Structures are given as C-alpha cells and as structure tokens.
Short mmCIF file of C-alpha atoms in Angstrom, two decimals:
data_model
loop_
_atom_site.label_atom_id
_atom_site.label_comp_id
_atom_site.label_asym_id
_atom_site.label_seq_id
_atom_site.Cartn_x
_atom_site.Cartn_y
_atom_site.Cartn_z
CA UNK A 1 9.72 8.33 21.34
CA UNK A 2 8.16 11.81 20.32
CA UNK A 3 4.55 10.79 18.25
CA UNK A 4 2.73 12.83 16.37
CA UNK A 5 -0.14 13.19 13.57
CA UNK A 6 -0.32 15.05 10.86
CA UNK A 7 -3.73 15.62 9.36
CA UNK A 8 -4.23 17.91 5.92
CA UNK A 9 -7.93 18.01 4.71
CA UNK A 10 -7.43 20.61 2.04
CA UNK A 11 -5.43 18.60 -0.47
CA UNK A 12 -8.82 17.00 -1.99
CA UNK A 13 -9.01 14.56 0.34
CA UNK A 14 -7.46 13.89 3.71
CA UNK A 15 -3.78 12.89 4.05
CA UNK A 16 -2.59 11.93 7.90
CA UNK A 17 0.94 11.81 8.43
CA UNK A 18 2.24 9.57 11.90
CA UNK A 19 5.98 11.20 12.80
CA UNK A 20 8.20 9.77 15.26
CA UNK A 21 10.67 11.60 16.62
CA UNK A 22 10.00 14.02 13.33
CA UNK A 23 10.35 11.39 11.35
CA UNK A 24 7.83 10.16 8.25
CA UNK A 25 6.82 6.71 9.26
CA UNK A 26 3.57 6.46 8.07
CA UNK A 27 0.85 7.98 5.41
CA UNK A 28 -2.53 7.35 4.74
CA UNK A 29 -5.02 8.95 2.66
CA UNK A 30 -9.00 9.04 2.16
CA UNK A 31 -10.71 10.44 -0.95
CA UNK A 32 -14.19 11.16 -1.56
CA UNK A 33 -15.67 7.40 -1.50
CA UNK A 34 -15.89 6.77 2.08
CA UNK A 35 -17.78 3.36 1.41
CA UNK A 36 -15.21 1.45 -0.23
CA UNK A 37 -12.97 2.26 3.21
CA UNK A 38 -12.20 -0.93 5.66
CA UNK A 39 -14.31 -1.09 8.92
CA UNK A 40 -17.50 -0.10 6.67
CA UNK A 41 -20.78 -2.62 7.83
CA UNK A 42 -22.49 -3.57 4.69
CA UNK A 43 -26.08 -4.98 4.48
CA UNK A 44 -25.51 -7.90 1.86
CA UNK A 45 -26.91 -10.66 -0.35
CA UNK A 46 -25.40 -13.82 -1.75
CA UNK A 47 -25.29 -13.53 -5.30
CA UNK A 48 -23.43 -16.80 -5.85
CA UNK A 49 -21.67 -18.80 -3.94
CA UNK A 50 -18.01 -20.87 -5.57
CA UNK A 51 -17.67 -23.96 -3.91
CA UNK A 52 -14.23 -24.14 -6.38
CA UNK A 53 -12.91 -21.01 -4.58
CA UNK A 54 -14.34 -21.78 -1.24
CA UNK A 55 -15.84 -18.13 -1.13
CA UNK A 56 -18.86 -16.31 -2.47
CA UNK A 57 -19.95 -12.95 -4.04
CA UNK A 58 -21.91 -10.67 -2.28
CA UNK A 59 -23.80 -7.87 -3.53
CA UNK A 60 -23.23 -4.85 -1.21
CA UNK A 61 -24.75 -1.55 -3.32
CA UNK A 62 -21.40 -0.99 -5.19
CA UNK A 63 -21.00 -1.72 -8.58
CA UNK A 64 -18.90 -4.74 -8.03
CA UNK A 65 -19.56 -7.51 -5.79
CA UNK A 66 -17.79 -8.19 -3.15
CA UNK A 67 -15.58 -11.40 -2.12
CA UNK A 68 -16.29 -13.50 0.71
CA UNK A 69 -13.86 -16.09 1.84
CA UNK A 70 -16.13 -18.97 3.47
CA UNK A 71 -15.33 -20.67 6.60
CA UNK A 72 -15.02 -24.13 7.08
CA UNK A 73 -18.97 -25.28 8.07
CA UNK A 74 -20.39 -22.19 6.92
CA UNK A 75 -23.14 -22.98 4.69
CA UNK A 76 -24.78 -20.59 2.58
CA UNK A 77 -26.95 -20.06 -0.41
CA UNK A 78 -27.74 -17.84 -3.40
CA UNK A 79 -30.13 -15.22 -1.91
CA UNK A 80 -29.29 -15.21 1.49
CA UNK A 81 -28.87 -11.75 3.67
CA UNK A 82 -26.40 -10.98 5.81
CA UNK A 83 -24.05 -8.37 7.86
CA UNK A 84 -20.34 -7.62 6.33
CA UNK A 85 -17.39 -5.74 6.94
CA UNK A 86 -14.82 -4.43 4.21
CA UNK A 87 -11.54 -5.78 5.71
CA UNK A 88 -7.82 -4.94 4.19
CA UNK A 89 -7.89 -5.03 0.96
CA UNK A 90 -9.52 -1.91 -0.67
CA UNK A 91 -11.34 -1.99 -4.31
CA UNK A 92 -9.99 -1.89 -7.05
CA UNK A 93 -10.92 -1.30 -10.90
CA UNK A 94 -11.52 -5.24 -11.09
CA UNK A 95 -11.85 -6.07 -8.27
CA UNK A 96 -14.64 -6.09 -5.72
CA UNK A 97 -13.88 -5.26 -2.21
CA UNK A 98 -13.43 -8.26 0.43
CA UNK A 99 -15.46 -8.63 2.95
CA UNK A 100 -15.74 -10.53 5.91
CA UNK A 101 -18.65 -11.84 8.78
CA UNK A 102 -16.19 -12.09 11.36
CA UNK A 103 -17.74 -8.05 12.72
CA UNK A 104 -14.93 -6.33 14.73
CA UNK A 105 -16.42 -3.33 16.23
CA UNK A 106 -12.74 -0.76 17.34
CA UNK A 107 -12.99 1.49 20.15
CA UNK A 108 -9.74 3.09 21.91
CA UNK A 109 -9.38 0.69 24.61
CA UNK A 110 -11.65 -2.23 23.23
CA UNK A 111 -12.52 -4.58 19.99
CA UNK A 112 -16.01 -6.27 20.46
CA UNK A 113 -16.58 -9.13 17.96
CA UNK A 114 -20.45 -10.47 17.95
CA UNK A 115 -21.18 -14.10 17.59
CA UNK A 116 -17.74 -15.35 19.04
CA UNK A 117 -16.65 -16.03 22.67
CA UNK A 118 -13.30 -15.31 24.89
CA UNK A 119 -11.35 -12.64 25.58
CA UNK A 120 -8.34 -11.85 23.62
CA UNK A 121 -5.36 -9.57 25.19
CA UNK A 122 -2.93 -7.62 23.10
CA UNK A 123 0.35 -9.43 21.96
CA UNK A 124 2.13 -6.01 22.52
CA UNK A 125 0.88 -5.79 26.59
CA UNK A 126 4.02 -7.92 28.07
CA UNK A 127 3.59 -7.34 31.61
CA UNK A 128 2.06 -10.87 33.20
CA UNK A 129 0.18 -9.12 35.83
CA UNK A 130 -0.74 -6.70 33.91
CA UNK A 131 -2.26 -9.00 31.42
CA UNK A 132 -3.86 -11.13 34.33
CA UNK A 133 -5.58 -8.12 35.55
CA UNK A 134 -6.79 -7.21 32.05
CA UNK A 135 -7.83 -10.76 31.91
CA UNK A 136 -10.33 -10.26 34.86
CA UNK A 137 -11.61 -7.57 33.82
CA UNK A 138 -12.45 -9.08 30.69
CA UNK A 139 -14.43 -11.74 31.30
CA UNK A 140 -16.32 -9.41 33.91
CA UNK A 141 -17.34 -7.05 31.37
CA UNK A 142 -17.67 -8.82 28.29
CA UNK A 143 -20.87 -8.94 27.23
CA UNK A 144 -23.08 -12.68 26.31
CA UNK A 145 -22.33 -14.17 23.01
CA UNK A 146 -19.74 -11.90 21.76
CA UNK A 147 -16.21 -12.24 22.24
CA UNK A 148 -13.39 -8.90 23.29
CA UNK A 149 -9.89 -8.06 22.37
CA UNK A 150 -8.55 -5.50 24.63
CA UNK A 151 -6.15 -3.50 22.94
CA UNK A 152 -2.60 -2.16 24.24
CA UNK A 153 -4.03 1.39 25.25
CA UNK A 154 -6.40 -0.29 28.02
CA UNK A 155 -2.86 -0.75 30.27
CA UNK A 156 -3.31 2.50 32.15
CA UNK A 157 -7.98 2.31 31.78
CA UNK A 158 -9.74 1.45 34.54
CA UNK A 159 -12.20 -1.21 35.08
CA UNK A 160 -14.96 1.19 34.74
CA UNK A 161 -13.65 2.89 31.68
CA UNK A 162 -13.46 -0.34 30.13
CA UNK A 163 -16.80 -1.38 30.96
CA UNK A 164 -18.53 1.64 29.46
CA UNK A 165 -16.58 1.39 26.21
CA UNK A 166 -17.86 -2.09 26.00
CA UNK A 167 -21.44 -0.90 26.74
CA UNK A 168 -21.16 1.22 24.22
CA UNK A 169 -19.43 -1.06 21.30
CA UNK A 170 -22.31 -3.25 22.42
CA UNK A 171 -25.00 -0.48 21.83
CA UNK A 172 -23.91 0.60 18.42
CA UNK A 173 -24.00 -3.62 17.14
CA UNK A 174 -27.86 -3.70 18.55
CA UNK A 175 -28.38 -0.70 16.50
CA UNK A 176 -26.47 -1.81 13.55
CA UNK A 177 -28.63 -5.20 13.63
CA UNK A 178 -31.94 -2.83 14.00
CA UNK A 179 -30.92 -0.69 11.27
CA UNK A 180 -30.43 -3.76 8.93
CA UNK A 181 -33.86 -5.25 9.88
CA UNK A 182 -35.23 -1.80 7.58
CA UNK A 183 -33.14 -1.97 5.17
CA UNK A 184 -35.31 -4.05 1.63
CA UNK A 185 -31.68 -4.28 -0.82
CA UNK A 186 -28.47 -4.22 0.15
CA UNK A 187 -25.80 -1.28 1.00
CA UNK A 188 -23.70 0.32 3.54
CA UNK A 189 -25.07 -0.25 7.39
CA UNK A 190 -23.05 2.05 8.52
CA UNK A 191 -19.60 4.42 8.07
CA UNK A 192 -16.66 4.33 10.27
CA UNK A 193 -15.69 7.39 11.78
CA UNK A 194 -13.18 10.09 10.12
CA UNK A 195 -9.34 8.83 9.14
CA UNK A 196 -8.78 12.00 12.03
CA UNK A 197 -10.56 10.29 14.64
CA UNK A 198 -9.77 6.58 13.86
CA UNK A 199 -5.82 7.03 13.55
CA UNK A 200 -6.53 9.48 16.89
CA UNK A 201 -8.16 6.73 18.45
CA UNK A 202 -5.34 3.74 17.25
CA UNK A 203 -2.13 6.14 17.88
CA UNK A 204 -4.36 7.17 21.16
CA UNK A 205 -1.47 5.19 23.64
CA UNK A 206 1.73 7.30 22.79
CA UNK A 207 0.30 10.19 20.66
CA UNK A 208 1.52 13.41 21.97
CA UNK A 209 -0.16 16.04 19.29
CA UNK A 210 -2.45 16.09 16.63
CA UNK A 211 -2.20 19.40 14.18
CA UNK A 212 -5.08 19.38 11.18
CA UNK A 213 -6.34 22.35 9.11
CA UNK A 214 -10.16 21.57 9.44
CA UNK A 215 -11.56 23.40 11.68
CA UNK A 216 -14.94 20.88 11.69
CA UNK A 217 -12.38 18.51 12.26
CA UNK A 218 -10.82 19.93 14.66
CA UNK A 219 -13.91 20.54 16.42
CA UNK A 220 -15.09 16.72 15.85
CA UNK A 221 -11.36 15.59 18.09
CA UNK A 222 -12.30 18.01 20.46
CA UNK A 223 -15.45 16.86 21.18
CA UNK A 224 -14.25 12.84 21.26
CA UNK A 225 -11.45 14.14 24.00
CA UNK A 226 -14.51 15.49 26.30
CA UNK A 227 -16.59 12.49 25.49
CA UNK A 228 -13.42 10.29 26.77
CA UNK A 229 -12.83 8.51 23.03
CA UNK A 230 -9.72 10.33 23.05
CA UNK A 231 -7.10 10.76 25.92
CA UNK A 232 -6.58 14.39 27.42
CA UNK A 233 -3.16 14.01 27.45
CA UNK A 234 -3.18 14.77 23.52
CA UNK A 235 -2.61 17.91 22.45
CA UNK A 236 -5.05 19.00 19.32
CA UNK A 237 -3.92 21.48 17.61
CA UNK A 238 -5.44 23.79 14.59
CA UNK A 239 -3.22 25.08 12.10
CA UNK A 240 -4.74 28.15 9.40
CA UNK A 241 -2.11 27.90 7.05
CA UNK A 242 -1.26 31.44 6.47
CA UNK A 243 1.94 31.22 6.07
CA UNK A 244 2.84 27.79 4.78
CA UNK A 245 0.95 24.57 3.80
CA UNK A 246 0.60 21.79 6.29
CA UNK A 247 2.38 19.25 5.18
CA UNK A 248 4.93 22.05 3.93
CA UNK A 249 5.97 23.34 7.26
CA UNK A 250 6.68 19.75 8.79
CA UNK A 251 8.80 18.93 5.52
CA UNK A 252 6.53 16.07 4.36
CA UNK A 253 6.09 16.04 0.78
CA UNK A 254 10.09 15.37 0.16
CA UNK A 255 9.92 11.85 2.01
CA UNK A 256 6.76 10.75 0.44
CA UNK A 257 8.04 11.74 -3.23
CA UNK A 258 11.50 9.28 -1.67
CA UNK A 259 8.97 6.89 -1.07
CA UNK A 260 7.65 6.34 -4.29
CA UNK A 261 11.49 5.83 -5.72
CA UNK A 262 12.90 2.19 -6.38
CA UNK A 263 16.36 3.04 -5.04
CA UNK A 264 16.65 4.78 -1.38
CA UNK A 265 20.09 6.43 0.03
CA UNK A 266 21.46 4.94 3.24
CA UNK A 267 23.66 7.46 5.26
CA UNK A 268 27.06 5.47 5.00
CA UNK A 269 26.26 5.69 1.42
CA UNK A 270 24.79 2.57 0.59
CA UNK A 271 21.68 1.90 -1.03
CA UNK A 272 18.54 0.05 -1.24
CA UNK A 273 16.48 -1.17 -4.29
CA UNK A 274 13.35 -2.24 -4.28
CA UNK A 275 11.36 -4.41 -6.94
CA UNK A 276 7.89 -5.40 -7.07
CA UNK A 277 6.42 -8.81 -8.50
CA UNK A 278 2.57 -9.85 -7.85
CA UNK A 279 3.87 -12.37 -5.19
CA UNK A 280 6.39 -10.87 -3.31
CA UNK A 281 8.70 -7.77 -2.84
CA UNK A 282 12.66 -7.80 -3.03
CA UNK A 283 14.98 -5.69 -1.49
CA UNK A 284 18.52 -5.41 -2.33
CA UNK A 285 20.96 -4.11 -0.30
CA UNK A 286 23.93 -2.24 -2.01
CA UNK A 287 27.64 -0.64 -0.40
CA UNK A 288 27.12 1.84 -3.02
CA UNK A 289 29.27 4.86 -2.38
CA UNK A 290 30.53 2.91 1.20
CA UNK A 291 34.25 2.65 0.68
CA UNK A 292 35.55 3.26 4.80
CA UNK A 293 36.04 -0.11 6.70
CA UNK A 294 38.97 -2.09 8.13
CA UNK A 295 37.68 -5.11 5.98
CA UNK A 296 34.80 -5.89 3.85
CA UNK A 297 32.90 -8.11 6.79
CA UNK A 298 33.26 -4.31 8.64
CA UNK A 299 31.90 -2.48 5.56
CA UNK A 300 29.14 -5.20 5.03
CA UNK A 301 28.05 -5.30 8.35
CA UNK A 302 27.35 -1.33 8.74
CA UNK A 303 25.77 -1.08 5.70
CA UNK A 304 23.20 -4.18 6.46
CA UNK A 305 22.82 -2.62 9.64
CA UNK A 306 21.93 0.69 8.85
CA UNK A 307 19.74 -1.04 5.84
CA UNK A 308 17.12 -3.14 7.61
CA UNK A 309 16.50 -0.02 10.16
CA UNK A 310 15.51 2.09 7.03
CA UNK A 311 13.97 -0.78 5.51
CA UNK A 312 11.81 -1.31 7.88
CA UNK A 313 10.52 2.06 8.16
CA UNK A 314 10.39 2.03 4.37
CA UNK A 315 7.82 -1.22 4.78
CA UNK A 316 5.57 1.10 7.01
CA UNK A 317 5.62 3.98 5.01
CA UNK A 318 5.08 2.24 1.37
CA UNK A 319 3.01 0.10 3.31
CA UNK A 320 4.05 -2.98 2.10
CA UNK A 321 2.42 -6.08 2.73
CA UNK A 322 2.85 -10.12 1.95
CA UNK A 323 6.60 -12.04 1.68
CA UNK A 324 9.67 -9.71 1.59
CA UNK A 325 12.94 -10.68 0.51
CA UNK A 326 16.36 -8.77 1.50
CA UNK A 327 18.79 -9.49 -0.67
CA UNK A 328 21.80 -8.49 1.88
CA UNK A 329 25.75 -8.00 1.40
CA UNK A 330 27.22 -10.90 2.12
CA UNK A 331 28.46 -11.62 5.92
CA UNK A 332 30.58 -14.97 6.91
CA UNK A 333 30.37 -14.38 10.78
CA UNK A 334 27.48 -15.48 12.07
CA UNK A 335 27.34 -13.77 15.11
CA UNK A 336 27.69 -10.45 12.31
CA UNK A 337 24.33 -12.16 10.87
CA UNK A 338 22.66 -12.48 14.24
CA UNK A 339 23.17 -8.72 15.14
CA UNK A 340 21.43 -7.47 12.04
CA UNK A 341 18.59 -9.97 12.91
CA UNK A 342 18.36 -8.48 16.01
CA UNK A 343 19.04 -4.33 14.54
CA UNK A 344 15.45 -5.53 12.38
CA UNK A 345 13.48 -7.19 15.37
CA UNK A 346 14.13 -4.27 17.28
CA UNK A 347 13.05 -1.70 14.43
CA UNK A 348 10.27 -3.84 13.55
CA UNK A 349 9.02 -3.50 17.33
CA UNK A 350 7.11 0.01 16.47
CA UNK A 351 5.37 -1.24 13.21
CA UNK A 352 1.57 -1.41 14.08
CA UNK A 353 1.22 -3.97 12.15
CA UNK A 354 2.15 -7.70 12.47
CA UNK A 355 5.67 -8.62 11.12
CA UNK A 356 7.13 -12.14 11.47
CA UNK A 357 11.27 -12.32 10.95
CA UNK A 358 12.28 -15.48 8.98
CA UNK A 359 15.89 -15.69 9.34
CA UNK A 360 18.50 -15.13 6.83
CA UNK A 361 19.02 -18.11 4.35
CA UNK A 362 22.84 -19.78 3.25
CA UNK A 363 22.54 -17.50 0.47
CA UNK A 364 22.38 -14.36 2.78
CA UNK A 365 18.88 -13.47 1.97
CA UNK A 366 16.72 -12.36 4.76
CA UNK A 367 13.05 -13.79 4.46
CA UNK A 368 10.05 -11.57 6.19
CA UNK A 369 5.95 -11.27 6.19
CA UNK A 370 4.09 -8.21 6.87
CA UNK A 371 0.52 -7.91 6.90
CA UNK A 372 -0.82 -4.51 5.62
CA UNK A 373 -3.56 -2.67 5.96
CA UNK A 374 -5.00 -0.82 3.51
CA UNK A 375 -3.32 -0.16 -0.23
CA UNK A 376 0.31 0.41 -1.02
CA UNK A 377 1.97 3.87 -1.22
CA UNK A 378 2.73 3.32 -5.11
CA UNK A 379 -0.57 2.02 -5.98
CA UNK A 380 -2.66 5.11 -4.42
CA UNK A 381 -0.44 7.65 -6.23
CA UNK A 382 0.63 5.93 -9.20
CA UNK A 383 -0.78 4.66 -12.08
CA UNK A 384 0.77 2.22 -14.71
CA UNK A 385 2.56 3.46 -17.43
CA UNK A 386 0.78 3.78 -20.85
CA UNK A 387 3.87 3.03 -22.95
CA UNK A 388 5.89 0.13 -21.29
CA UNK A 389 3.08 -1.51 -19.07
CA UNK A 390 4.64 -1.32 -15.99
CA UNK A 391 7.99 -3.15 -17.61
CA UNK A 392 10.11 -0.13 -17.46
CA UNK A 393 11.67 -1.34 -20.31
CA UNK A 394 11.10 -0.09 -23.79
CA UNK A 395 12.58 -1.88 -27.47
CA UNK A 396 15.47 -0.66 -28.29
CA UNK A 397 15.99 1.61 -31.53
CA UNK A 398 17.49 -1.21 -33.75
CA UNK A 399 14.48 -3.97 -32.90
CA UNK A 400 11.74 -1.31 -33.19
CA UNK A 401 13.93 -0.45 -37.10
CA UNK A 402 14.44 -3.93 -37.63
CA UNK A 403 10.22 -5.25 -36.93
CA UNK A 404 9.30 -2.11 -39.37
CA UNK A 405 11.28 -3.39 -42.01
CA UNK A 406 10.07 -6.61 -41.56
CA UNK A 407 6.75 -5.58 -42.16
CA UNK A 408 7.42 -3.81 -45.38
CA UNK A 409 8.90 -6.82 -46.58
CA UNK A 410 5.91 -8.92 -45.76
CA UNK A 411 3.44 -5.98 -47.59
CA UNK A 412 5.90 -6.50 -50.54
CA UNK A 413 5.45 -10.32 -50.29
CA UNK A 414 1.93 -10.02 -49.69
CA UNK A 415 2.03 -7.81 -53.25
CA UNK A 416 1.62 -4.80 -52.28
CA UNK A 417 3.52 -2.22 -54.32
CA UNK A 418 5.99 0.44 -53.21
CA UNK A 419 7.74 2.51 -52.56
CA UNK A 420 6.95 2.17 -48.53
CA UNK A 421 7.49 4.88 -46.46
CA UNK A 422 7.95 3.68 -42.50
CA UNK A 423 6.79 6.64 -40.01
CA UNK A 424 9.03 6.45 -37.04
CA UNK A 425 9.68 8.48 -33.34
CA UNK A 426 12.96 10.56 -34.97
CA UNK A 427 15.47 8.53 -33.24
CA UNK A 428 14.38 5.33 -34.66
CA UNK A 429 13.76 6.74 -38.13
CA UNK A 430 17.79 8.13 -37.92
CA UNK A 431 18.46 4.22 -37.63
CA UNK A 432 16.38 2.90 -40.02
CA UNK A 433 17.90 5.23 -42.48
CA UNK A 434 21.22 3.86 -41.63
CA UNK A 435 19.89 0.14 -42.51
CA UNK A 436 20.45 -0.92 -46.03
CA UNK A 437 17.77 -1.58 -48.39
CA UNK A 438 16.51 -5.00 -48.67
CA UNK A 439 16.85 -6.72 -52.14
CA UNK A 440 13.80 -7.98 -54.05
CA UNK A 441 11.65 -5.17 -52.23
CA UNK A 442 10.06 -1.81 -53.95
CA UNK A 443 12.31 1.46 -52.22
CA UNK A 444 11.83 1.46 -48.00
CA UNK A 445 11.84 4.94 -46.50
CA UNK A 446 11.94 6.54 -43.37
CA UNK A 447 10.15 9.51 -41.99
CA UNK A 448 10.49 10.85 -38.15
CA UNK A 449 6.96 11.57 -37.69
CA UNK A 450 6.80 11.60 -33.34
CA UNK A 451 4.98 9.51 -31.67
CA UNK A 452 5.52 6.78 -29.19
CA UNK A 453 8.76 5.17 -29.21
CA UNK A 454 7.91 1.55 -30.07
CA UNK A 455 5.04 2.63 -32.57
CA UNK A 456 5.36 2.81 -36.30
CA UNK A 457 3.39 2.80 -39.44
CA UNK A 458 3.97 2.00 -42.69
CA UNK A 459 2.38 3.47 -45.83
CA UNK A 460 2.02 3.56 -49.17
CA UNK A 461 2.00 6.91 -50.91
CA UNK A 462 2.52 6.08 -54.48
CA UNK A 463 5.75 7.10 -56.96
CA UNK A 464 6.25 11.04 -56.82
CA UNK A 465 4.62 11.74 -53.33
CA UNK A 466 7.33 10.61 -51.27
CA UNK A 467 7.61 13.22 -48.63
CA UNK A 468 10.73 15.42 -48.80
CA UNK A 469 11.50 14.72 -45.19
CA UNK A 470 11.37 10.62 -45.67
CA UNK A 471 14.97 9.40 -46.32
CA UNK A 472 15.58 6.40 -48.16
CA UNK A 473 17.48 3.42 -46.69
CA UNK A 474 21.58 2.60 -47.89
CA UNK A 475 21.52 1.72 -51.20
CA UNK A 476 23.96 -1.33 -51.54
CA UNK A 477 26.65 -0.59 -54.60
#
C-alpha cells in the first residue's frame, strides 16, 4: 500500500491529507489557536473539584476551564497546581477542553509516560520475537519512574536509536517540570510540534512522500529527517503552486465535499446513509440502483460487501468516533454474514485508530466502537443551521397557515380589533389565502412579505390601510 501526505498551509490554516493508494482516507486541519490542540502541556489549578461527577475543573489560561476526569484514589483540592495534557476531545463553544495527568510524551519510535511503570508494546507489532526483542530493549532503556510504549515504527530501530529517543523524551519532561516551577498562574507549558511534523512522525512507518507548499515547513521536515525524527526513506517534497492548487492537483476537495453528504454512492449502485444522534451514529445500507444478481441473498451480499469497505474508510475520513450501527440488507446464510464480518475486520486493519467489531445482531444490524481523535469532519466545517436547528425538517405550509390563523383568532378573543393582516414567506401566504375566513373574527388577510419560512407576523393596520398586496381569506357564501 502506496502512503502519502498531503500538507496545504495556504488555505488559512493547515489541512493534511493521508492517501493510500491515491485514495482520501484521512483529513485533518489546524487553525490559528494552536493551544486548544491535543498533546498541549498545560500548567493548571484546581478551581473546583465535583465529587458528583467524579472529575474537577481546572483553570488552564483559556477562557473556559478545563475537565478533569479523577482517578480512583486521586485526591485533590480547590487550589492545587498541577501538569495537564489536552487529550481527544477539542473545545468547544461550551465546553472546556479535557484534560488529563496521565502525560504521554510521542516520539517516532517511543511514548514516555512519567509517574507510571512497565513497558507497553504495540498491539499492531504481531511478530512474537519481534515483540520479545522489543521487550528487552525496553526495560533496558526505560528510564526510573516512568513507564514506555514502544510504538509499531520501532520494528526495524535499533537498540541504540531507541535509547536516544528515550533520552531525549526524558530530557524535554525534566524541562517541562523546570519550566512549570517559573511559571506564578496557570497556562500552556508547552506546544506540540506542527500537524506537518506530528502526522510525519505517526505515518513515519509506511509513509512514502510528503508534498506541502510551505517552504518554512518544508524546511522544518527537512531538518527532523537529518536530526533522525523522521526516516530518510521519505521523500519531502515542495510544491509552488504555479500551476494548480495543492489539494487541486491531487483531486482532494471533491471527496471531502462527499464526505460531508448523508448519503454516499457504492459502485454496484447501492448506497449508504448516514444519521447522527448525540449517542451514536447509524448507517444504513441501501441496494439502491443494484438490480444484477442470481437471487436477492447474491445482490445483498455484494452490496454489504462493498458497503462496510467504504464504510469504513468513511469512519476514518469523517472521523467518527463512539458506537456505530450498520443497518445492513438482510442476509439468511450465515456463512454470507461471516464473510462481510471478515470484508470489515480486514478494512478496519489500516484505521490508526482503535476499532472493536461487535457482530451482527438477529436483526442484521452490525454493532461497532471507534475511538477518535480529534473533532468530526462535519463539526469542523459545518455549522448548525439557523432555521431548522439541525432538524432538517421545516413546518409544512398548511401548519405554519393554520398556527397564524390561530393567533389572529386569539388577538380577536383577546379584543383586539381587526381587520388582521398575517405577513407570510409567499408560499405560505398563497395558502393562507386559500383558507376560509373564520366566523365571529374581524377580516384575516394575507400578505407575502419574505422572510423565513416558519416565521410570521400579524398586524393590525386599521380599516382603509390594508395593503393592496394583502389578500383576504375565502369568504364562506
């Protein structure tokens, strides 16, 4: 498998792009507030602490505090300072970021974590004596009172390697810790490194090029390859855009507009929607426009096959996280059900991060987890809709017509006098023309004045200042 980055800086902001086999698998994106990223170290105070919630808030220098899950045993007070790190689940405009005291410090080969013992090998290393060896290593180099997790790009690192990197992860932590000794309030200990060189570092196993359109950083990768952050066998690349945009001349922006849609084409002509509720996210798997087959176990089978291959590049890409539920054709073989099990286990294997595979219910729904990282595709480059809330559903002409009469009648009730004229959007006020006029009620009008769809007004203009536009309702003869 062919793995590359894609890196534009000159979009306001930075956009990365990871392509396998040319392929859009993967997008994430920085903007100017660098502090509010994950991996940040944050010099903190306890501003109050929840027994209710088992956490506690921490001030960190941002505007919100920030929410810290408590441990079993940990006890802590009001007042209290103490080292942080942002973890997954980015800020938003309500909520502070969360933080955690469990420090992981990344490097390419290595994850030092302070105040813990062991050492930790990567799920994804399968080889026994592979892991053995990494094992020894390990508990050679780790250093006192801090625990290791050595990553799946240490396979082909040697001993020494591995020992300097922890040296070093080691280094920056007694610096971090001296840094936070000076510091009198709290706020950010210290940055982690460029999206460019952290993805570069992560992808650093199988990543075959990396082409950004920053030459400072470009420069910056450059100089991590000599220092030995970043493997030589990556190519870095610098592209001037000249001729074409980034993202333009790898065909990029297409995929990520597909990305933000609720329903995605399959190739045999199915089709997948996708819904989103706080708790969890459902898929539904459709035959759509899939009409070949022998039978329709045949037809359901390709089309779930083909579905939880894009599906799961789909989770990646959107960057979907918590319980997933696929709402699949319906199969009666089992051994049919078993082999699209297996088609998702195997497409699942590249996803960086962890997935666990339920199983597929009686009902023929196919349960999943995935843990994200940072926020969902939709949520960084969309914002809730102003008119419907998020709904996507609207009132429909009649109810909208029917409520504004309604409130007429309850003006006239009230004893308010007429005539009323109700201001409408124009289709509504076409219906509420067509509506007859209610008895026992001064004369009801209706004016297309624009506007939002669901909103209406009514008022009172007085006998002879009807407007000439406002048309009155059915008179009943």
């Amino acid at each position: 498998m062919k793995r590359e980055l894609i890196v534009d800086c000159r979009s306001g902001g930075m956009r990365a792009a990871v392509l396998e086999d040319g392929e859009l698998v993967e997008l994430h994106m920085e903007g100017g507030e660098p502090d509010r990223q994950t991996e940040t170290l944050y010099y903190g105070r306890i501003q109050a602490v929840r027994p209710s919630v088992h956490a506690a808030f921490v001030e960190i220098g941002q505007e919100l505090n920030a929410f810290l899950p408590l441990e079993d045993g940990v006890k802590l007070k009001s007042g209290d300072m103490l080292i942080v790190q942002g973890v997954a689940k980015q800020t938003t405009q309500s909520k502070g970021l969360r933080v955690s005291t469990r420090i992981n410090l990344t490097g390419r080969a290595l994850v030092l974590i302070p105040g813990e013992t062991g050492v930790h090998i990567s799920k994804k290393v399968k080889n026994p004596e592979t892991r053995a060896r990494l094992a020894a290593i390990g508990r050679a180099i780790c250093p006192p009172d801090c625990a290791i997790i050595i990553r799946t790009a240490s396979e082909n690192v040697s001993a020494e390697q591995l020992q300097a990197e922890a040296e070093m992860l080691l280094k920056s932590w007694q610096e971090t810790n001296q840094r936070a000794k000076g510091m009198v309030k709290p706020g950010v200990l210290t940055k982690p490194e460029p999206l460019s060189l952290r993805l570069t570092r992560d992808l650093a196993g199988n990543l075959e090029r990396v082409v950004i359109n920053d030459g400072d950083e470009f420069d910056a990768l450059c100089q991590a390859q000599k220092d030995g952050r970043l493997p030589l066998q990556t190519h870095i690349e610098y592209a001037d855009e000249q001729k074409t945009l980034l993202f333009d001349a790898f065909n990029l922006e297409t995929p990520i507009d597909k990305a933000l849609k609720k329903r995605v084409w399959l190739p045999c002509g199915g089709y997948l929607i996708f819904d989103f509720a706080e708790a969890l996210t459902v898929i539904d798997v459709n035959s759509g426009k899939m009409v070949t087959g022998k039978s329709m176990e045949e037809t359901a089978l390709r089309v779930n096959l083909e579905a939880v291959k894009e599906l799961a590049r789909q989770l990646r890409l959107r960057d979907v996280g918590g319980i997933v539920i696929v709402d699949l054709i319906d199969m009666e073989k089992d051994k049919n059900r078993q082999a699209v099990l297996a088609a998702l286990k195997d497409a699942v294997k590249s996803d960086r991060m962890p997935v666990k595979i339920e199983g597929i219910t009686r009902l023929g729904l196919l349960e999943m987890t995935r843990k994200r990282k940072g926020e969902q595709l939709r949520r960084a480059l969309r914002t809730t809709c102003g008119v419907c809330s998020g709904s996507g559903e609207l009132l429909c002409e009649e109810e909208i017509a029917r409520r504004a009469l309604r409130q007429a009648r309850r003006m006239a009730l009230a004893g308010q006098r007429g005539p009323f004229v109700i201001c409408l959007a124009e289709k509504t006020a076409k219906v509420l023309a067509a509506m007859p006029q209610p008895e026992n009620c001064p004369p009801v009008y209706a004016l297309a004045s624009g506007g939002y769809r669901e909103k209406f007004s009514v008022i009172q203009p007085g006998e002879g200042e009807i407007p000439e536009q406002a048309a009155a309702l059915q008179t009943n003869k």
